[in-house]
PDB file of C-alpha atoms in Angstrom:
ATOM      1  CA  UNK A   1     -76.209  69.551  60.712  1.00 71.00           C
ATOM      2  CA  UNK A   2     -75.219  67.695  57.562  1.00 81.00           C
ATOM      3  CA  UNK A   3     -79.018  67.578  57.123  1.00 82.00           C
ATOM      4  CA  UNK A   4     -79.260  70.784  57.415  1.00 83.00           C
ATOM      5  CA  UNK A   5     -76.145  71.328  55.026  1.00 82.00           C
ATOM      6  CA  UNK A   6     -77.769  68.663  52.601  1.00 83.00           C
ATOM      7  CA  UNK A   7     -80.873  70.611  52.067  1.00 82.00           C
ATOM      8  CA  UNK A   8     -79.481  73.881  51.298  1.00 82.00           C
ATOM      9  CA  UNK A   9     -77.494  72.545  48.883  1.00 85.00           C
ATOM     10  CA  UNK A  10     -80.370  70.566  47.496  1.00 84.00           C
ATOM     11  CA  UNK A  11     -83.535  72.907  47.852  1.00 85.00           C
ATOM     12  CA  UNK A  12     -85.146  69.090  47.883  1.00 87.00           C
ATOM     13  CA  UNK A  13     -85.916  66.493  50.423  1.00 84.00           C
ATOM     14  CA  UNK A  14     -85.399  63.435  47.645  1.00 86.00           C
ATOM     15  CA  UNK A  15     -82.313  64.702  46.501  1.00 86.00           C
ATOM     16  CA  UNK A  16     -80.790  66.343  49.985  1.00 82.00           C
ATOM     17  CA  UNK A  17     -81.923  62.082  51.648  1.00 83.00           C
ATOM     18  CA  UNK A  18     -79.757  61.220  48.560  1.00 85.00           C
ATOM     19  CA  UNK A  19     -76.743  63.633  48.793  1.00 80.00           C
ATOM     20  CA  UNK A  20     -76.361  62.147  52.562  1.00 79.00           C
ATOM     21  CA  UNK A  21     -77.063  58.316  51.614  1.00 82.00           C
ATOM     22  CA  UNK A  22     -80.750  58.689  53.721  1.00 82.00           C
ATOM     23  CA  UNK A  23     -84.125  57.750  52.883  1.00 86.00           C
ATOM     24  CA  UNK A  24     -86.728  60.612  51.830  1.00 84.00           C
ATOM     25  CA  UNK A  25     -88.586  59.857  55.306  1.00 87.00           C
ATOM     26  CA  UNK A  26     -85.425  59.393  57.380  1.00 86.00           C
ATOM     27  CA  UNK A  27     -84.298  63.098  55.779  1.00 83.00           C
ATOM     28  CA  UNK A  28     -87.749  64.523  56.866  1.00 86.00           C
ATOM     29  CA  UNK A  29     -87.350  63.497  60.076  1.00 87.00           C
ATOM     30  CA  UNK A  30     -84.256  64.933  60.493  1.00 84.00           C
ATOM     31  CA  UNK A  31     -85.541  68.074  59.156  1.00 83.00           C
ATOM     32  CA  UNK A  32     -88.361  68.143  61.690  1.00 88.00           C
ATOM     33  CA  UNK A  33     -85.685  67.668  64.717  1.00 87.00           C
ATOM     34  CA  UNK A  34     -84.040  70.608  63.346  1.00 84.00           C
ATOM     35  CA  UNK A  35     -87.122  73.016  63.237  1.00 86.00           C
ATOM     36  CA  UNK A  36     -87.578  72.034  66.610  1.00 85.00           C
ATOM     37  CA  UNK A  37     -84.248  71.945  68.010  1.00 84.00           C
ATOM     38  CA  UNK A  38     -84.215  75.678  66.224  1.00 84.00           C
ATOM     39  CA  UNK A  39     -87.532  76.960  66.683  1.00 88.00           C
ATOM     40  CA  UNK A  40     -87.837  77.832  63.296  1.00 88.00           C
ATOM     41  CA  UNK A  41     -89.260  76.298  59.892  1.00 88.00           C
ATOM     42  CA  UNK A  42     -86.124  76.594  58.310  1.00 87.00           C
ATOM     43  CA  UNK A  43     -87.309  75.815  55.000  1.00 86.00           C
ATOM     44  CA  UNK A  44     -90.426  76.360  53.256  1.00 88.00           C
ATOM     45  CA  UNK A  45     -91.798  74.346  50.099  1.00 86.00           C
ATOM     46  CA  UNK A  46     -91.925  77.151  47.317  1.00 86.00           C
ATOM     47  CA  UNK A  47     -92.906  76.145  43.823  1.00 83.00           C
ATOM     48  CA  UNK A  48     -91.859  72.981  43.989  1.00 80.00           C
ATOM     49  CA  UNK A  49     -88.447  74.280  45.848  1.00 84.00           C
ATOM     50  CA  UNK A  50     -87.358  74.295  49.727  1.00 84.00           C
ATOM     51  CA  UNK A  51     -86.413  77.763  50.039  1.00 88.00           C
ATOM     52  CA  UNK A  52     -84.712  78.797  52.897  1.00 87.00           C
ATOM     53  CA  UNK A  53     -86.285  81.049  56.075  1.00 88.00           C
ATOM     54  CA  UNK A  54     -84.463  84.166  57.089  1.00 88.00           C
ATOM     55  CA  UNK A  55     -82.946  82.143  60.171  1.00 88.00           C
ATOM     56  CA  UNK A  56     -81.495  79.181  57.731  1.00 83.00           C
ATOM     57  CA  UNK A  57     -80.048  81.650  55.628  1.00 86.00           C
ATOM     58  CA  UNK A  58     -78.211  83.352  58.727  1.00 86.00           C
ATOM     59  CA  UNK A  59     -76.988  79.543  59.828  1.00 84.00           C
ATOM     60  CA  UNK A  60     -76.209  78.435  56.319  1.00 84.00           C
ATOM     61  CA  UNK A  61     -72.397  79.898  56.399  1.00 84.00           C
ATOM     62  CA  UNK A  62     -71.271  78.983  59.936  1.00 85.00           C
ATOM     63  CA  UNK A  63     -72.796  75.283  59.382  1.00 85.00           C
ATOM     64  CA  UNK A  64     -71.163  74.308  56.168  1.00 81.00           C
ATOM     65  CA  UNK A  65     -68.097  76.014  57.442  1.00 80.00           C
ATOM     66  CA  UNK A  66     -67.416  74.144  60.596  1.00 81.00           C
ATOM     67  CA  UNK A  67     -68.481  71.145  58.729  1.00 73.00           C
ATOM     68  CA  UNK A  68     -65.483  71.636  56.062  1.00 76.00           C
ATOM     69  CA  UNK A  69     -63.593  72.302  59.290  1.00 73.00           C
ATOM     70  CA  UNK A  70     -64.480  69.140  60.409  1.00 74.00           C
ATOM     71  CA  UNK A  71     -63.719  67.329  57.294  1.00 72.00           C
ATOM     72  CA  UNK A  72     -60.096  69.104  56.849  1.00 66.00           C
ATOM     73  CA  UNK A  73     -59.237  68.139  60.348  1.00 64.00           C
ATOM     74  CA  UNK A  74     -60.087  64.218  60.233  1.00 64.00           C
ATOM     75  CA  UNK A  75     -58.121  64.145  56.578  1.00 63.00           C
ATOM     76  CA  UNK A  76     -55.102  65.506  58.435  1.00 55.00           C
ATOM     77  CA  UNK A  77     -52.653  62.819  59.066  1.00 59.00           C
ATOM     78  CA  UNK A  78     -50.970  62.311  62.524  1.00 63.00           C
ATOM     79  CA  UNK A  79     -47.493  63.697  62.584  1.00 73.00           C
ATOM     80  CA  UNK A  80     -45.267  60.843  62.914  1.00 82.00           C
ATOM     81  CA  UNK A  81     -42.334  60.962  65.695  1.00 90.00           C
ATOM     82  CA  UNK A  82     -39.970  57.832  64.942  1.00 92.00           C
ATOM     83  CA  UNK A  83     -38.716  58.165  68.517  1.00 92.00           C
ATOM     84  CA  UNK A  84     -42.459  57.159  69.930  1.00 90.00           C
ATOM     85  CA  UNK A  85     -42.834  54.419  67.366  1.00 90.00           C
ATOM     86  CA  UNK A  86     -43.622  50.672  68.248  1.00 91.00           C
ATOM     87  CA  UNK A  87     -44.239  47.432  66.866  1.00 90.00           C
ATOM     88  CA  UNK A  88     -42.472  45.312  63.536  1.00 91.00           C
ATOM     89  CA  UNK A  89     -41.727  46.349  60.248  1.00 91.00           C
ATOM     90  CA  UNK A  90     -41.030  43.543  58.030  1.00 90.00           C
ATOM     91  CA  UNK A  91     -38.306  44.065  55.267  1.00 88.00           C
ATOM     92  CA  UNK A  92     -37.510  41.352  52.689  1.00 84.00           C
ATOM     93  CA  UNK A  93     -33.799  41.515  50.894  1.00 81.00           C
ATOM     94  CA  UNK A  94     -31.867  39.468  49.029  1.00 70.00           C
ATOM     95  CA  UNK A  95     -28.593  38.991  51.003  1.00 64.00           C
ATOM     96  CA  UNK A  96     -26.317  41.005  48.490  1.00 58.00           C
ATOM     97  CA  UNK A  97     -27.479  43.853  50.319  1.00 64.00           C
ATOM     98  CA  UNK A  98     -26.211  42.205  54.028  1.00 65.00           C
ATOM     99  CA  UNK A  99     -23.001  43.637  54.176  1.00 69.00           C
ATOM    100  CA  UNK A 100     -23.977  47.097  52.706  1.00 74.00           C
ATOM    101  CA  UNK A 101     -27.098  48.696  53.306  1.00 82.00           C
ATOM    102  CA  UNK A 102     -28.795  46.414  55.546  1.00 85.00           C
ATOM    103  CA  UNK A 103     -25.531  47.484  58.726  1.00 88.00           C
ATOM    104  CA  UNK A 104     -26.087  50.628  57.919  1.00 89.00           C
ATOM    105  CA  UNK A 105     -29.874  51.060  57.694  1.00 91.00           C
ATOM    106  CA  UNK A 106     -30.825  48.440  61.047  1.00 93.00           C
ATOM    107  CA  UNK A 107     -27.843  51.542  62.798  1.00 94.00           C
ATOM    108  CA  UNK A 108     -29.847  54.405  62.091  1.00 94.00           C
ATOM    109  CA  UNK A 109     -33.306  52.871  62.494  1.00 94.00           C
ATOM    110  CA  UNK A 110     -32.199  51.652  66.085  1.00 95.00           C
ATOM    111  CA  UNK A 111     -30.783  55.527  66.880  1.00 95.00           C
ATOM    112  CA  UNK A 112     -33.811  57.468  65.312  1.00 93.00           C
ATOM    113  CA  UNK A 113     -36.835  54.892  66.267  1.00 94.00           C
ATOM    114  CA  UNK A 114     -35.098  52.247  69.258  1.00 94.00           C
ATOM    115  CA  UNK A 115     -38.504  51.148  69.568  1.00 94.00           C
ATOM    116  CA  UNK A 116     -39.233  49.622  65.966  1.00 93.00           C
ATOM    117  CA  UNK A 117     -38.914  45.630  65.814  1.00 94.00           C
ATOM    118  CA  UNK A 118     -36.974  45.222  62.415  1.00 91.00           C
ATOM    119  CA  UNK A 119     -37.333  41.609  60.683  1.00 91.00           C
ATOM    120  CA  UNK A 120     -35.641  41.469  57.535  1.00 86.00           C
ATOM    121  CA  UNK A 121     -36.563  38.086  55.695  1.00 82.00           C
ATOM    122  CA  UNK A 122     -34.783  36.434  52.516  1.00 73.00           C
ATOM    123  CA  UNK A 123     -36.466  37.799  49.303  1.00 69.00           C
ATOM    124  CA  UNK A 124     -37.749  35.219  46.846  1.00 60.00           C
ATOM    125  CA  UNK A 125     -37.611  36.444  43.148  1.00 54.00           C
ATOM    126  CA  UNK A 126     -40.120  33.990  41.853  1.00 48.00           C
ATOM    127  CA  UNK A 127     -42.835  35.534  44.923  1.00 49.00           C
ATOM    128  CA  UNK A 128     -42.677  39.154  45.149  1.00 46.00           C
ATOM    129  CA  UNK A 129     -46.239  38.999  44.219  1.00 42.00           C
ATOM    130  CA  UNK A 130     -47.164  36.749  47.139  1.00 44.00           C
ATOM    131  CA  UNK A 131     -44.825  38.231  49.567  1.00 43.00           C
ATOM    132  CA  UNK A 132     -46.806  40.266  52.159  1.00 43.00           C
ATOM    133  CA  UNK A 133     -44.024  42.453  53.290  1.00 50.00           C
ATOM    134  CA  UNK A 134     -43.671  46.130  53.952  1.00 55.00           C
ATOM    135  CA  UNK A 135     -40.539  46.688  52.098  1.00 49.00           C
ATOM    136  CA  UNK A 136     -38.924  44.724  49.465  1.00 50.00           C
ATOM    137  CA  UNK A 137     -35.122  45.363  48.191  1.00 54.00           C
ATOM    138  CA  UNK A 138     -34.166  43.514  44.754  1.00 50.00           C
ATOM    139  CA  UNK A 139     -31.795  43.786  42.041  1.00 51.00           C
ATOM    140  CA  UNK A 140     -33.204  45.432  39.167  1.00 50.00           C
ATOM    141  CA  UNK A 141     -32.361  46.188  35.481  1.00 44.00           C
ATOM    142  CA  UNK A 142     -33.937  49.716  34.228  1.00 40.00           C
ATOM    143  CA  UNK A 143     -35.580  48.434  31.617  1.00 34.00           C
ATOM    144  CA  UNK A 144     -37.020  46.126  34.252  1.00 37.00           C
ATOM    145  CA  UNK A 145     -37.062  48.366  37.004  1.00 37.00           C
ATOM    146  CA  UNK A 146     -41.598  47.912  37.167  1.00 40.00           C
ATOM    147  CA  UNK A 147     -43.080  44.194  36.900  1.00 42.00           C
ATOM    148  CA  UNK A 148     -46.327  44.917  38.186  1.00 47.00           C
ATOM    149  CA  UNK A 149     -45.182  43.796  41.925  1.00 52.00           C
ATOM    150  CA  UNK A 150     -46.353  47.638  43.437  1.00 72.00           C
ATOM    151  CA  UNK A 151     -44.360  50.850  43.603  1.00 81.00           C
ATOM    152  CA  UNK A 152     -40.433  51.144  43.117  1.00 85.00           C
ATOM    153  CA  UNK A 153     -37.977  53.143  43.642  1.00 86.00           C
ATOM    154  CA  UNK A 154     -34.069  53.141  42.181  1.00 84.00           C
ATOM    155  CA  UNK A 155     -31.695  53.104  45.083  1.00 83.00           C
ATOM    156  CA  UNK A 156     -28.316  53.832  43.590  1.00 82.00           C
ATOM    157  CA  UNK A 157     -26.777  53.331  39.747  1.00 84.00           C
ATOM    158  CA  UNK A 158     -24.537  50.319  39.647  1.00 85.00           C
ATOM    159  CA  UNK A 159     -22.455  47.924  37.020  1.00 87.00           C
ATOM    160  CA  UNK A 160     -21.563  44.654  36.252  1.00 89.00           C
ATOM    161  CA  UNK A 161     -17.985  42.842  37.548  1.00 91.00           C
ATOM    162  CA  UNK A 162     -16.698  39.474  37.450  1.00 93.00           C
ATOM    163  CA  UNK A 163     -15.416  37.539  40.513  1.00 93.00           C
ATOM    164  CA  UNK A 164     -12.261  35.239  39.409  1.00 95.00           C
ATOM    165  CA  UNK A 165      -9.911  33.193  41.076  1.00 93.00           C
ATOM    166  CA  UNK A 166      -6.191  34.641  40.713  1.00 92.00           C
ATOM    167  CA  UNK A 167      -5.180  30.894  40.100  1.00 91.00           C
ATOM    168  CA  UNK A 168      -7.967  30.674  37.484  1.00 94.00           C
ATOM    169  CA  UNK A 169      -6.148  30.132  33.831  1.00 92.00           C
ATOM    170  CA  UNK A 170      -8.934  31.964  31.822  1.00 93.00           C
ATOM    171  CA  UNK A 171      -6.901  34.326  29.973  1.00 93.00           C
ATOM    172  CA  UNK A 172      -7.814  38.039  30.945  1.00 92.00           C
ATOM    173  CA  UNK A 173      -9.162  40.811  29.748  1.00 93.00           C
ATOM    174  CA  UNK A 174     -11.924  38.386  28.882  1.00 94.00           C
ATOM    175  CA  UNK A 175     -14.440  38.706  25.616  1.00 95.00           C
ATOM    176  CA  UNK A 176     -17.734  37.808  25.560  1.00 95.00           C
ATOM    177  CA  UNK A 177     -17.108  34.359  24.020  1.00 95.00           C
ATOM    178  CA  UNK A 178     -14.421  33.432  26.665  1.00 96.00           C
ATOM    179  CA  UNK A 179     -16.782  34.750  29.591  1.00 96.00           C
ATOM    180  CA  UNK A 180     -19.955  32.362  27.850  1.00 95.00           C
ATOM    181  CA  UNK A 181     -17.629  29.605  27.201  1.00 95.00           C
ATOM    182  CA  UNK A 182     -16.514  29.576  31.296  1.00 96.00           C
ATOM    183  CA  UNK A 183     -18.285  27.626  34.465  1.00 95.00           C
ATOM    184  CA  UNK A 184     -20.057  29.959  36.435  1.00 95.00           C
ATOM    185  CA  UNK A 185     -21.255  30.243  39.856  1.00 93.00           C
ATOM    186  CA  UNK A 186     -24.345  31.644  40.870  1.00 91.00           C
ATOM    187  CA  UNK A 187     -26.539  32.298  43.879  1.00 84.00           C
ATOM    188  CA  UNK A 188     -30.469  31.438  43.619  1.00 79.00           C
ATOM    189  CA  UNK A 189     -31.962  34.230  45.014  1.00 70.00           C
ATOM    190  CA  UNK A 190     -30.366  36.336  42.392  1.00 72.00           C
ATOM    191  CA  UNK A 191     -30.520  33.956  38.914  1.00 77.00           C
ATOM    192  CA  UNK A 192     -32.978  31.561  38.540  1.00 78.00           C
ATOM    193  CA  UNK A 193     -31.760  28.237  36.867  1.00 76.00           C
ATOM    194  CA  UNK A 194     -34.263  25.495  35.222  1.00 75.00           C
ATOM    195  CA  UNK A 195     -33.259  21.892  35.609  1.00 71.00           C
ATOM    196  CA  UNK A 196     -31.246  21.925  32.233  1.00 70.00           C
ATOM    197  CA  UNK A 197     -29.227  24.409  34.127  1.00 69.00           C
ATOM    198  CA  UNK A 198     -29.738  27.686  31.593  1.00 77.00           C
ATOM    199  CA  UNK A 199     -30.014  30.911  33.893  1.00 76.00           C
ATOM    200  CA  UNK A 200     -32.604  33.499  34.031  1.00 83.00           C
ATOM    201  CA  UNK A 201     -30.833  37.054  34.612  1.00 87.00           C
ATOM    202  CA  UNK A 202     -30.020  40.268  32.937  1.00 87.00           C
ATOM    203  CA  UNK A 203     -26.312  38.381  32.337  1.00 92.00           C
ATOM    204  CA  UNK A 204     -28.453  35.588  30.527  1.00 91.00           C
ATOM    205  CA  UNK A 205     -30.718  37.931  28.505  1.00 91.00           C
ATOM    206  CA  UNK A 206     -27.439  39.812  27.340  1.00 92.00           C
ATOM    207  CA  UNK A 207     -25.848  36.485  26.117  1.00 93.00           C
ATOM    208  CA  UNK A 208     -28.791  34.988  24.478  1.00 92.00           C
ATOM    209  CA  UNK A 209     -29.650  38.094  22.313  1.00 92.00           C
ATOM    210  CA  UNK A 210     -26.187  37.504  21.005  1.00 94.00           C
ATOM    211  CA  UNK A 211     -27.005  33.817  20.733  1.00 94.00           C
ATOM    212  CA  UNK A 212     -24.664  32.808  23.626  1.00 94.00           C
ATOM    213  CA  UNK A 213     -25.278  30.767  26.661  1.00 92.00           C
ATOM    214  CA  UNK A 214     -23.167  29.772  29.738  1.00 93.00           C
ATOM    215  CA  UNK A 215     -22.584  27.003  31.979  1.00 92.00           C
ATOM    216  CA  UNK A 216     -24.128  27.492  35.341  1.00 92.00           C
ATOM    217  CA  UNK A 217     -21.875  24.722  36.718  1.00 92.00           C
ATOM    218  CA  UNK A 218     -22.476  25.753  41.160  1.00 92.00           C
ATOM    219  CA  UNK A 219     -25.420  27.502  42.203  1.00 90.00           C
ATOM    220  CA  UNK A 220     -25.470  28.198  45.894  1.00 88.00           C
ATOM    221  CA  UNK A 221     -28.443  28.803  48.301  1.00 83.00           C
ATOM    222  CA  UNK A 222     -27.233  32.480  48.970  1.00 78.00           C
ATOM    223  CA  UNK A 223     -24.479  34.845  47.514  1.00 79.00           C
ATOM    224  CA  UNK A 224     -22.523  35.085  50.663  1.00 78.00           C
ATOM    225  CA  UNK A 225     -20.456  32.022  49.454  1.00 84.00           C
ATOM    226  CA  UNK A 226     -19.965  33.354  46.076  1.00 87.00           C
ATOM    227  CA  UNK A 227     -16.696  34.840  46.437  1.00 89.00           C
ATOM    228  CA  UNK A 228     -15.118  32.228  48.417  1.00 90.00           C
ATOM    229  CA  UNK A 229     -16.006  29.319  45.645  1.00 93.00           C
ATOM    230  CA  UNK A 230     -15.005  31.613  42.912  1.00 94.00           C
ATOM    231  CA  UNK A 231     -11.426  32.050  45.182  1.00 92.00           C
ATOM    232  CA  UNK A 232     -10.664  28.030  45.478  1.00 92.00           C
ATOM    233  CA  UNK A 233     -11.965  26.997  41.698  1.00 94.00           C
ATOM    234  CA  UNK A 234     -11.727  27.740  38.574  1.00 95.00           C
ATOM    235  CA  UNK A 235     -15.532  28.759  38.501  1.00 97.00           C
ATOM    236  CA  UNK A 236     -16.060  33.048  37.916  1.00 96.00           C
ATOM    237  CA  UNK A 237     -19.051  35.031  39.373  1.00 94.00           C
ATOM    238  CA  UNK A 238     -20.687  38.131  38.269  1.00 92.00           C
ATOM    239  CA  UNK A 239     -22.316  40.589  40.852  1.00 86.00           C
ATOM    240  CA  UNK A 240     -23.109  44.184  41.115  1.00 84.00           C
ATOM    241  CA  UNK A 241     -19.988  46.177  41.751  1.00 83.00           C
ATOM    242  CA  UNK A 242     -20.965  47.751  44.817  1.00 78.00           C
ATOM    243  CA  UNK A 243     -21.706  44.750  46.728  1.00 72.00           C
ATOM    244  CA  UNK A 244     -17.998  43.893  46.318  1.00 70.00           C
ATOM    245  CA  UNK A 245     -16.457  46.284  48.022  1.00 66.00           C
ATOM    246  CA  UNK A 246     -16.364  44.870  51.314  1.00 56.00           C
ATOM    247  CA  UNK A 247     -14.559  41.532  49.332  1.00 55.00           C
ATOM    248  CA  UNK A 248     -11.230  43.172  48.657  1.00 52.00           C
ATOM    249  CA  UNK A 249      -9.433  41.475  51.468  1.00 64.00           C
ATOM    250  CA  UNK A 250     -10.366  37.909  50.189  1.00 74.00           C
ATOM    251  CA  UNK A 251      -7.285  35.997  49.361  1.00 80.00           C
ATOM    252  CA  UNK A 252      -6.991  34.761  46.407  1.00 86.00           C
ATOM    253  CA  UNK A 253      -9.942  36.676  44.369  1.00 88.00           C
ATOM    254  CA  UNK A 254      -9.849  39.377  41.495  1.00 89.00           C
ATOM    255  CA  UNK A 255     -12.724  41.436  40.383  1.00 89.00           C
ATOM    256  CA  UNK A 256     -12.139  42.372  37.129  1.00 91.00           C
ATOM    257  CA  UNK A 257     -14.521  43.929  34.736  1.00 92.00           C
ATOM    258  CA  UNK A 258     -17.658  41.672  33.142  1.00 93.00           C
ATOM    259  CA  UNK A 259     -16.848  41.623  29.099  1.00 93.00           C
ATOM    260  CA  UNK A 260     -20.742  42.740  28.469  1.00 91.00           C
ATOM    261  CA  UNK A 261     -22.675  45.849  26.874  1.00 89.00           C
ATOM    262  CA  UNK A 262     -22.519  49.087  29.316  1.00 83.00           C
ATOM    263  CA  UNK A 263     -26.206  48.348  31.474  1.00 81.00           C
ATOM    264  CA  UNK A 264     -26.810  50.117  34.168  1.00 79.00           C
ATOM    265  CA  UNK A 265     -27.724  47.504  37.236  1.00 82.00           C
ATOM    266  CA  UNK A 266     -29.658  49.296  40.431  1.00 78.00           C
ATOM    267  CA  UNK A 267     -31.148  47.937  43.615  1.00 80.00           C
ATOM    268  CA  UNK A 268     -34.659  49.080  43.466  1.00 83.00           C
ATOM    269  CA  UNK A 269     -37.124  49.279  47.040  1.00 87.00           C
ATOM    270  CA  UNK A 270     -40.415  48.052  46.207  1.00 87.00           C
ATOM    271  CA  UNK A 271     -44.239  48.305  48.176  1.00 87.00           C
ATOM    272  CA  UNK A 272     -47.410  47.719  47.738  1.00 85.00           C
ATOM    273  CA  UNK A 273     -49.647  50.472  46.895  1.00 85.00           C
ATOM    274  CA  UNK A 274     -51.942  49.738  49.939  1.00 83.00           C
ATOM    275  CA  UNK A 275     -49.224  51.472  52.174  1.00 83.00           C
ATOM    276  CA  UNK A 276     -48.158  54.106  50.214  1.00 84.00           C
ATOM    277  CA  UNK A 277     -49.704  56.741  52.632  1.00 80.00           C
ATOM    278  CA  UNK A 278     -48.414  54.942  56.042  1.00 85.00           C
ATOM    279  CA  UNK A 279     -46.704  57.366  57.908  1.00 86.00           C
ATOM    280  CA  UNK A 280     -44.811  54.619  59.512  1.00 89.00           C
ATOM    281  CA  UNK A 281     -43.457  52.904  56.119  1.00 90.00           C
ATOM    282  CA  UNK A 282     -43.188  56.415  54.508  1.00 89.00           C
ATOM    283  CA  UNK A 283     -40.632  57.303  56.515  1.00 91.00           C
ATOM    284  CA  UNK A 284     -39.024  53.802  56.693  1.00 92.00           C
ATOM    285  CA  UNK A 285     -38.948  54.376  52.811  1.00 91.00           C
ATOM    286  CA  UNK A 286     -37.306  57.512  53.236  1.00 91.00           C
ATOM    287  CA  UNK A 287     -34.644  56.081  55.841  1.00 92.00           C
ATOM    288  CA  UNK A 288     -33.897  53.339  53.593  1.00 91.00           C
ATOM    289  CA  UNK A 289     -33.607  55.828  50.341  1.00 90.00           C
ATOM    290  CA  UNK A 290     -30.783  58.342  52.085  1.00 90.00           C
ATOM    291  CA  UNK A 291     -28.832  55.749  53.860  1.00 89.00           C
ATOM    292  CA  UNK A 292     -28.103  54.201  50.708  1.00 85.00           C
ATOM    293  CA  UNK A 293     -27.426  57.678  48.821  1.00 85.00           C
ATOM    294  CA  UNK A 294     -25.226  57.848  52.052  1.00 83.00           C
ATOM    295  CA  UNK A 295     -23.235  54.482  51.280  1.00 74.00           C
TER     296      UNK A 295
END
């Protein structure tokens, strides 16, 4: 039938075998089957033209119609039922987002789709282009919120706060000098330091456009430790403000606010473009985006 459909569309053999990615003798023959398999001639060479008989003319509608039918139906993508799905879904993180989002999210996955494998995975900064992962969660600056690594998406508006010691004797409120001219503590998933210690971060790019650098005195392998250094030294911390919200109850810590320029700070998601249409990792996108509008 797409022969058929080809050809009356064409009103030419060469250019119908072409239309359908055939040769000129392979379309023939298919035209021959049909005359046959119709008992009619179906098309008739006419100046130069294949005009159609009286009886291609009556199938021409019903044809091409079923065969747009057929075309609409095997575009259609499979509803999706979360309670029927199976298998892994790999979601990289950096661990700010442990005591937050990640609780919450891995409770509603397991009630909406119980059988989904989750394995979440520590994110590294330098490697979001090599990391094969269906989901991605980072830190991101707006003006940074796209670096080429796929598709993104803001998760929620944050700020900047500082993590200090309540024995620590740096005078408070802080300025901008005093906050440069302290030891600081950092994690290295989230700032990446060079062997002469100077920090790559948002907080760094702030500091050097005012031609100001810090001391990155500690840097741990993770941030979970962050605020219990910053408690026993005399070492301060900056973090997004929402991640600290579960830190309240740590003896012997203040958060108090970072002494920089008002920049907004957000979490971004981030995918590759090859599974953008994925019913599966659609609507693990979408689970992750309203549980953390829900946070």
């Amino acid at each position: 039938m797409l022969a058929f459909d080809a050809l009356m569309a064409e009103r030419n053999v060469t250019r119908a075998a072409q239309h359908n990615g055939l040769s000129q003798p392979a379309m023939s023959k298919a035209l021959s089957r049909l005359r046959h398999l119709l008992d009619d001639r179906l098309f008739e060479l006419r100046d130069g033209r294949m005009e159609p008989t009286p009886r291609a003319l009556e199938l021409a509608g019903p044809i091409h119609g079923a065969l747009s039918d057929i075309s609409r139906t095997l575009k259609l993508p499979k509803a999706f039922e979360p309670r029927e799905a199976t298998g892994a879904v790999r979601i990289a993180t950096i661990d700010l987002h442990q005591s937050t989002l990640l609780p919450a999210l891995v409770a509603r996955l397991r009630r909406e789709a119980p059988g989904l494998d989750l394995h979440f995975q520590a994110i590294e900064r330098h490697r979001l282009h090599d990391q094969a992962c269906d989901r991605r969660t980072r830190p991101s600056h707006r003006a940074n919120s796209r670096r080429g690594v796929g598709l993104t998406e803001p998760l929620w508006r944050d700020r900047l706060v500082t993590l200090i010691g309540v024995n620590n004797p740096l005078p408070l409120p802080m300025t901008l000098d005093s906050f440069a001219g302290a030891d600081h503590a950092v994690d290295a998933g989230h700032v990446q330091v060079d062997a002469n210690g100077k920090g790559a971060s948002l907080v760094d790019a702030i500091l050097a456009a005012r031609g100001l650098t810090r001391r990155i005195a500690v840097v741990l392998p993770s941030s979970a430790g962050l605020p219990f250094v910053v408690a026993k030294t005399d070492l301060i911390a900056t973090l997004p403000s929402r991640i600290l919200k579960d830190l309240a109850a740590i003896t012997g810590l203040k958060v108090v606010p970072a002494p920089l320029p008002p920049v907004e700070v957000s979490p971004h998601m981030l995918w590759h473009p090859r599974t953008q249409s994925v019913a599966l990792l659609a609507w693990i996108r979408a689970m992750i985006t309203e549980t953390a509008a829900e946070l």
